[in-house]
Amino acid sequence: MTFSLDTENILTREAAETRSTLVSNTSYTLELTLKEHAAEYRGRCSVAFDYRRGGVAPLKLDFITKQIHAVTLNGKATEEYLKGDFAIYLNEDHLTEGRNTLEITYTSQFDNTGSGFHKFHDPEDSEEYMHTDFEPYDAHRLFPCFDQPDIKATYQLTVNGPSKWTYIHNALPEHTRTNDDEVTIAFKRTALFSTYLFALVVGPYTRWEERYNQIPLGIYCRKSLAKYMDPDNIFAITREAMATLEAYFDYPYPYDKYDQVFVPEFNFGAMENVGCVTFTEHYIFRHKKLYSEHLNRANTITHEMVHMWFGDLVTMKWWNDLWLNESFADYLSYFAMSKGTLFRDALEHMYARKEWAYQQDQYATTHPIAASARDTIEAFSNFDGISYSKGASVLRQLQYFIGDEAFRAAIGQYFRRFAEQNTTLDDFLSIMSEKSGIDIVAWSRQWLETTGVNTLLSRIGNGKLRIEQQGSAKNSLIRQHAIEFTGYRQSGVALVINETRKIIIDGKTAEAQLKPDTAFVILNTHDHDYVKVFYSNDALDTARRSLQTIEDPFARRLVWGSLWQMVRDNAFAPTEFIEMGIELATEEKDVSILNSHIIAKIKAIVSVYLTDDNRAIWMPELNTMARERLARPENSEQEQIIWFGLLLETALLPDELDYLHTLITGAESVASLEIDQEKRWNIIARLMACGHAEAEQLFSNEKDLDISDLGLKKAFMVQASRPDSTEKETCWQAFTEQSSRSTDFLRYGMKGFHWHMQKELLAPYIDRFFDAVEKVYTERDVHYAGAFGHDLFPHWRQTPDMLHKIETFVNEKGTNGSELPALLRKQLIEQADDLKRILPILEKQKGK
Ligand SMILES: [Zn+2]
């Protein structure tokens, strides 16, 4: 058999499955030496494992490094290995049947992509910070390992480095030896867990500590952000979540400490490393935030904590079952929050997040919740609205279907049976069947193994409710739905609840008896189901008149959510949505509904779903409304944030831009609206993009005022917004050529590059996007490529020829032998799908 080194940084499922039959009982002993102001670090890693002969190809250890200094195998120096760019290979003949110990000393470079071992320099105080981030396949950027979830191991880490730095790992320190400016910390050997959950965070972090029962809790952030941190608040959320989860799972927190570290330039919201969760710094609130933003942060805190059980203690065998991690974390975080006292309305916010799932599930690229993952690249692409949000929603449906008692009993049993092991879909299904007495296989087939979302329509007549179920657009699958519905009667203009009842919809239609005076029905009350609900014209008329009289905010939210789905499906005119939003926004008392379901949707409509003619009509109208609303002295701080957002995004005409200018200079002020640093940058970007005469002066001043790393990044965003062809060219070079800048820095520039009002200036960047994008996806890491493919795609070009261009690009690449990178293909197909959805909506407006 011939053997060739890997040409891509990838692990296939097949190779992983083979390897886990050969290797077992693995442990790592790792020593790292870190120095100040260095681009590199040294490592020594000893991997001990049992080996069972039977492979034919050499044994692969995943490993990316700059230089290997020495390798010893079973105590003897050896040169009998092959080193490729992404792995080191050992011939089976050199391995012992049974126990083996491989030791490698090496020098590696820090990463600047946010993943691997990322290093960050703080421009404000010149301090350095480092953190690891490995999911799904990056642990081997730090040390040689079997980098797959089902070869679980223990780790003993020792770090040598400057004593002024703090070192945070999955386990607590065992010995610390300080010698002047140098320190050596030997950590305790960890519990057994997968390589992607290993963590090390380093730097002069500020620390806050507390306890939950006997478990030490830590919160960390870098020095220059410590003034913004609200540790009391985060500890309160942490303690409440821990208590709720331990009680609900009937299984104690499985590790001996719980640290939460806010790290710079993080690619995701957070990462559930065992006992050492890392978070994006966007969760350190530098300014006043909306309630929904506080809730989202609490949700992330709780989500990561759920992972300590779902994911860390019990882990999916391979990435095709990623949902076993993410669906549970996503659902149980909202569910646990709703049982606590801090965020009782959490499930309403879960409904808002489900739009992510509905959107993803209607793309041609959708996949079943129980997905496939041929390799680690496909594994990465499964971190999407299906694995998280649809999975969460379907678990909520399961809980409603089998009852909470059985659901909960099954979860406890799952942990007791599979602690420290790996599981597959079948393990989950058999426990759910066992505890509920219901055969879950049929349920799984409908919900976990198929794609698409059903739509429900209802009619009221002759004292009956008739529900019609439609299959999803791509397949005609009809599913079994367990839902609640609420009937309302009309009392004057008000809608008053008549009844709320459970109904099982099993087939294309279902019927239920209604109280005779029922005038309006909301389906899927409390959002137990994963389904779209559409309204008839009559029901829409009732909603327009009386929606604000419905007392339950969750019910009002569901109606707004439906209206938005109807806009996207071309079943409700976007201009009518705006009209209704303007009419009802003043009376909406729940600011989260006002923000997420009315104003955010109006902003999305203005940017995506309007023809240029309609945009020219509606933007000034909305800007005027926002300015009037802002001026009302009775507004809360929360409302002011929302109205300011609308004011900013609809400002285009000279006097509208001038008004923004007066707000930033302080020539005008508005009650309870603070023009904080973030708002200042956003105003300057807007003025710059629109070519306002004062923009350059403001920009120049602001750069001197805000010297934080975020300030530098926002400045790059403003620079990219400048309506100037030379500037666009400079930025484009930065995006397409290798750069020493971090991914995070460049991402800010990408966000400032495209603007509706710069169409002519940006026209050349349509072709240039297609010329460059394949190379970026081939040569750069997945996070960078994803940002490029999303943010630099010319979204503003909404024409049939653009759709044709994408389709031709995808099809031609598919047929001439050079396959497009899978993630790029997915991205472009979704962008084409967006256009297929938008074009008929725009076409309909032209007729009027
Ligand atoms: Zn997660």
mmCIF file of N, CA and C and ligand atoms in Angstrom, residues 272 303 307 326 388, ligand 1:
data_model
loop_
_atom_site.group_PDB
_atom_site.id
_atom_site.type_symbol
_atom_site.label_atom_id
_atom_site.label_comp_id
_atom_site.label_asym_id
_atom_site.label_seq_id
_atom_site.Cartn_x
_atom_site.Cartn_y
_atom_site.Cartn_z
ATOM 1 N N GLU A 272 -16.724 25.934 25.564
ATOM 2 C CA GLU A 272 -16.968 25.195 26.805
ATOM 3 C C GLU A 272 -15.790 24.348 27.271
ATOM 4 N N HIS A 303 -25.503 28.294 28.645
ATOM 5 C CA HIS A 303 -25.245 27.331 27.561
ATOM 6 C C HIS A 303 -23.891 26.619 27.781
ATOM 7 N N HIS A 307 -22.867 22.538 28.825
ATOM 8 C CA HIS A 307 -21.869 21.709 28.141
ATOM 9 C C HIS A 307 -20.970 20.942 29.105
ATOM 10 N N GLU A 326 -24.777 20.492 21.052
ATOM 11 C CA GLU A 326 -25.282 21.854 20.879
ATOM 12 C C GLU A 326 -26.791 22.000 21.063
ATOM 13 N N TYR A 388 -27.751 23.975 16.380
ATOM 14 C CA TYR A 388 -28.062 24.725 17.603
ATOM 15 C C TYR A 388 -29.568 24.929 17.733
HETATM 16 ZN ZN ZN B 1 -22.341 25.173 22.521
#
